[in-house]
Short mmCIF file of C-alpha atoms and ligand atoms in Angstrom, two decimals:
data_model
loop_
_atom_site.label_atom_id
_atom_site.label_comp_id
_atom_site.label_asym_id
_atom_site.label_seq_id
_atom_site.Cartn_x
_atom_site.Cartn_y
_atom_site.Cartn_z
CA UNK A 120 -1.03 0.67 20.71
CA UNK A 121 -1.15 4.45 21.51
CA UNK A 122 -0.18 7.25 19.15
CA UNK A 123 3.41 7.50 20.37
CA UNK A 124 3.95 3.72 20.01
CA UNK A 125 2.32 3.77 16.53
CA UNK A 126 4.53 6.64 15.37
CA UNK A 127 7.63 4.88 16.70
CA UNK A 128 6.72 1.74 14.79
CA UNK A 129 5.88 3.70 11.67
CA UNK A 130 9.38 5.31 11.75
CA UNK A 131 11.01 1.92 12.35
CA UNK A 132 9.18 0.18 9.49
CA UNK A 133 9.56 3.06 7.07
CA UNK A 134 13.36 3.08 7.73
CA UNK A 135 13.50 -0.65 7.17
CA UNK A 136 11.66 -0.34 3.84
CA UNK A 137 13.98 2.50 2.77
CA UNK A 138 17.17 0.59 3.75
CA UNK A 139 16.06 -2.38 1.67
CA UNK A 140 15.31 -0.28 -1.42
CA UNK A 141 11.50 -0.36 -1.39
CA UNK A 142 11.58 3.49 -1.51
CA UNK A 143 14.10 5.98 -2.80
CA UNK A 144 14.40 9.76 -2.43
CA UNK A 145 11.14 11.10 -0.92
CA UNK A 146 8.93 8.63 -2.67
CA UNK A 147 6.13 6.74 -0.81
CA UNK A 148 3.95 7.53 2.15
CA UNK A 149 2.49 5.58 5.08
CA UNK A 150 -0.42 6.13 7.36
CA UNK A 151 -1.91 4.37 10.45
CA UNK A 152 -5.15 4.76 12.29
CA UNK A 153 -4.85 5.94 15.91
CA UNK A 154 -7.59 6.35 18.55
CA UNK A 155 -8.70 9.86 17.52
CA UNK A 156 -7.57 10.06 13.91
CA UNK A 157 -4.59 9.11 11.76
CA UNK A 158 -0.89 9.44 11.48
CA UNK A 159 0.65 10.00 8.06
CA UNK A 160 4.17 10.74 6.78
CA UNK A 161 4.86 14.35 5.93
CA UNK A 162 4.92 15.47 2.27
CA UNK A 163 8.42 15.34 0.68
CA UNK A 164 9.87 13.37 3.57
CA UNK A 165 12.22 10.41 3.10
CA UNK A 166 10.92 7.14 4.52
CA UNK A 167 14.54 6.58 5.62
CA UNK A 168 14.77 9.63 7.84
CA UNK A 169 11.43 10.24 9.54
CA UNK A 170 11.19 11.76 13.03
CA UNK A 171 8.30 10.62 15.28
CA UNK A 172 7.45 14.08 16.52
CA UNK A 173 7.25 15.42 12.89
CA UNK A 174 4.81 12.75 11.57
CA UNK A 175 1.55 14.54 10.54
CA UNK A 176 -1.46 14.03 12.69
CA UNK A 177 -4.96 14.11 11.23
CA UNK A 178 -8.25 14.09 13.11
CA UNK A 179 -11.05 11.59 12.41
CA UNK A 180 -12.22 13.87 9.52
CA UNK A 181 -8.66 13.82 8.02
CA UNK A 182 -8.00 17.46 8.99
CA UNK A 183 -4.33 18.35 9.70
CA UNK A 184 -4.05 18.87 13.44
CA UNK A 185 -0.33 18.39 14.26
CA UNK A 186 3.15 17.62 13.02
CA UNK A 187 4.49 18.61 9.59
CA UNK A 188 2.34 19.14 6.47
CA UNK A 189 0.82 15.77 5.52
CA UNK A 190 1.54 13.77 2.33
CA UNK A 191 -0.25 15.09 -0.77
CA UNK A 192 -1.76 11.61 -1.07
CA UNK A 193 -4.00 11.88 2.03
CA UNK A 194 -7.05 11.41 -0.19
CA UNK A 195 -5.60 8.11 -1.44
CA UNK A 196 -5.17 6.82 2.12
CA UNK A 197 -8.56 8.25 3.09
CA UNK A 198 -10.28 6.35 0.30
CA UNK A 199 -8.92 3.10 1.73
CA UNK A 200 -10.01 3.81 5.30
CA UNK A 201 -13.45 4.87 4.14
CA UNK A 202 -13.93 1.89 1.74
CA UNK A 203 -12.59 -0.82 4.09
CA UNK A 204 -13.71 0.32 7.53
CA UNK A 205 -12.31 -1.74 10.45
CA UNK A 206 -10.44 -4.01 8.00
CA UNK A 207 -8.10 -1.10 7.35
CA UNK A 208 -5.81 0.13 10.11
CA UNK A 209 -2.93 1.24 7.95
CA UNK A 210 -1.97 2.11 4.34
CA UNK A 211 1.38 1.90 2.60
CA UNK A 212 2.10 3.54 -0.73
CA UNK A 213 5.37 2.86 -2.46
CA UNK A 214 7.07 3.26 -5.80
CA UNK A 215 8.85 -0.05 -5.33
CA UNK A 216 10.67 -1.06 -8.47
CA UNK A 217 9.14 -4.40 -9.51
CA UNK A 218 5.54 -3.42 -8.80
CA UNK A 219 6.00 -0.12 -10.55
CA UNK A 220 7.53 -1.92 -13.52
CA UNK A 221 4.40 -4.09 -13.79
CA UNK A 222 2.31 -0.96 -13.51
CA UNK A 223 3.97 0.36 -16.68
CA UNK A 224 3.18 -2.74 -18.76
CA UNK A 225 0.56 -2.64 -21.56
CA UNK A 226 -2.14 -5.26 -21.80
CA UNK A 227 -2.42 -6.09 -18.11
CA UNK A 228 -5.62 -7.60 -16.85
CA UNK A 229 -7.19 -4.53 -15.12
CA UNK A 230 -9.12 -6.77 -12.75
CA UNK A 231 -5.99 -8.56 -11.52
CA UNK A 232 -2.69 -6.98 -12.60
CA UNK A 233 -0.67 -9.81 -11.04
CA UNK A 234 -2.20 -13.32 -11.09
CA UNK A 235 -2.22 -15.78 -8.17
CA UNK A 236 1.39 -17.20 -8.54
CA UNK A 237 2.09 -18.02 -4.87
CA UNK A 238 0.17 -18.73 -1.62
CA UNK A 239 1.67 -15.73 0.31
CA UNK A 240 0.65 -13.34 -2.38
CA UNK A 241 -2.89 -14.50 -2.11
CA UNK A 242 -2.75 -14.62 1.78
CA UNK A 243 -1.36 -11.13 2.17
CA UNK A 244 -2.63 -9.20 -0.88
CA UNK A 245 -5.84 -11.19 -1.70
CA UNK A 246 -7.64 -12.59 -4.62
CA UNK A 247 -7.11 -9.70 -7.02
CA UNK A 248 -4.99 -6.61 -7.53
CA UNK A 249 -7.04 -4.06 -9.45
CA UNK A 250 -5.14 -1.83 -11.89
CA UNK A 251 -6.31 1.80 -11.85
CA UNK A 252 -5.67 4.26 -14.64
CA UNK A 253 -2.86 6.82 -14.47
CA UNK A 254 -3.45 10.02 -12.48
CA UNK A 255 -0.78 12.45 -11.54
CA UNK A 256 0.51 12.01 -7.94
CA UNK A 257 -1.59 14.04 -5.55
CA UNK A 258 -4.57 14.28 -7.94
CA UNK A 259 -7.62 13.92 -5.75
CA UNK A 260 -9.65 12.90 -8.82
CA UNK A 261 -8.41 9.35 -8.28
CA UNK A 262 -10.26 8.98 -4.89
CA UNK A 263 -13.56 7.63 -6.28
CA UNK A 264 -11.74 4.97 -8.39
CA UNK A 265 -9.62 3.98 -5.35
CA UNK A 266 -12.71 3.79 -3.12
CA UNK A 267 -14.58 1.58 -5.60
CA UNK A 268 -11.65 -0.84 -6.01
CA UNK A 269 -10.77 -0.87 -2.27
CA UNK A 270 -14.25 -2.08 -1.34
CA UNK A 271 -13.33 -5.40 -2.83
CA UNK A 272 -9.56 -5.49 -2.59
CA UNK A 273 -7.01 -4.59 0.10
CA UNK A 274 -4.51 -3.32 -2.43
CA UNK A 275 -4.41 -1.61 -5.86
CA UNK A 276 -1.81 -0.83 -8.47
CA UNK A 277 -1.78 2.67 -9.89
CA UNK A 278 -0.74 2.69 -13.63
CA UNK A 279 2.74 4.09 -14.13
CA UNK A 280 2.98 5.00 -10.42
CA UNK A 281 3.09 2.18 -7.89
CA UNK A 282 1.15 0.07 -5.40
CA UNK A 283 -1.17 1.18 -2.55
CA UNK A 284 -1.63 -1.54 0.14
CA UNK A 285 -3.80 -1.70 3.21
CA UNK A 286 -3.73 -3.97 6.19
CA UNK A 287 -5.52 -4.46 9.47
CA UNK A 288 -2.35 -3.23 11.28
CA UNK A 289 0.67 -1.31 10.23
CA UNK A 290 2.71 -4.49 10.28
CA UNK A 291 0.16 -6.28 8.13
CA UNK A 292 0.21 -3.47 5.55
CA UNK A 293 3.97 -3.48 5.38
CA UNK A 294 4.19 -7.28 5.08
CA UNK A 295 1.56 -7.11 2.29
CA UNK A 296 3.48 -4.42 0.49
CA UNK A 297 6.69 -6.59 0.66
CA UNK A 298 4.74 -9.60 -0.56
CA UNK A 299 3.30 -7.59 -3.49
CA UNK A 300 6.77 -6.49 -4.51
CA UNK A 301 7.96 -10.13 -4.41
CA UNK A 302 5.06 -11.29 -6.54
CA UNK A 303 5.76 -8.52 -9.03
CA UNK A 304 9.42 -9.71 -9.30
CA UNK A 305 8.18 -13.32 -9.95
CA UNK A 306 5.62 -12.09 -12.43
CA UNK A 307 8.31 -10.25 -14.39
CA UNK A 308 10.69 -13.18 -14.17
CA UNK A 309 8.10 -15.54 -15.51
CA UNK A 310 6.83 -13.33 -18.32
CA UNK A 311 6.53 -15.39 -21.53
CA UNK A 312 6.91 -18.66 -19.59
CA UNK A 313 3.16 -19.43 -19.14
CA UNK A 314 3.61 -20.28 -15.42
CA UNK A 315 1.18 -22.56 -13.63
CA UNK A 316 -1.16 -20.44 -11.55
CA UNK A 317 -2.92 -21.34 -8.30
CA UNK A 318 -6.34 -22.61 -9.23
CA UNK A 319 -9.54 -20.84 -8.01
CA UNK A 320 -10.09 -23.75 -5.62
CA UNK A 321 -6.58 -23.29 -4.21
CA UNK A 322 -7.16 -19.56 -3.78
CA UNK A 323 -10.43 -20.21 -2.07
CA UNK A 324 -8.80 -22.66 0.28
CA UNK A 325 -6.07 -20.13 1.17
CA UNK A 326 -8.52 -17.34 1.88
CA UNK A 327 -10.85 -19.65 3.88
CA UNK A 328 -7.88 -20.89 5.96
CA UNK A 329 -5.84 -17.69 6.44
CA UNK A 330 -8.54 -15.07 5.91
P1 13P B 455 4.42 12.85 -0.63
O1 13P B 455 5.81 13.22 -0.40
O2 13P B 455 3.53 14.03 -0.67
O3 13P B 455 3.98 11.83 0.42
O4 13P B 455 4.26 12.11 -2.04
C1 13P B 455 5.19 11.13 -2.33
C2 13P B 455 4.60 10.14 -3.27
O5 13P B 455 4.92 8.92 -3.21
C3 13P B 455 3.63 10.61 -4.29
O6 13P B 455 2.96 9.54 -4.88
#
């Protein structure tokens, strides 16, 4: 896909997420790798009303080279691209309600904030969802923690803030963000019920079969 096609898809997927309540106001940001750099949503823009020609363009060193001023979370997206290399073609950050509710709970397992409840959560989001400590939005000090976690996991949960999810393609990252939100909803529904989890062998089988 060239840059124009990628920005058209980004606008379409962002509007779809917004329409379905995954993002409100100007919350959330989305980026995608293009041939000579990256596209990222402008700061303070609504995912529901993006315009392709105003999407920010960054060069391969993440310098702003076109479009509106980029999201203040560029460093968060950059940490994923740097940690995951070719496995990362896009990053989606949302304040989606259920995942953010989980991110506010005390006593979560920091190694895996949401356990392996369903196959699609494991297939799209992976074996673990690291929980990172709270940082203020836009605080570049969180980059090293994100980079460390993203080496082993395609998504992280930021305490009291929300999920950050990567994927090989833009569509993959959006699908994974939707799956994560659904798993968070199930996790909250099942709190106190001691649900049966997928076993380590079942998780291994899913990852070996679906990568
Ligand atoms: P931006 O508007 O700068 O992208 O920030 C929105 C956000 O979600 C902060 O976490």
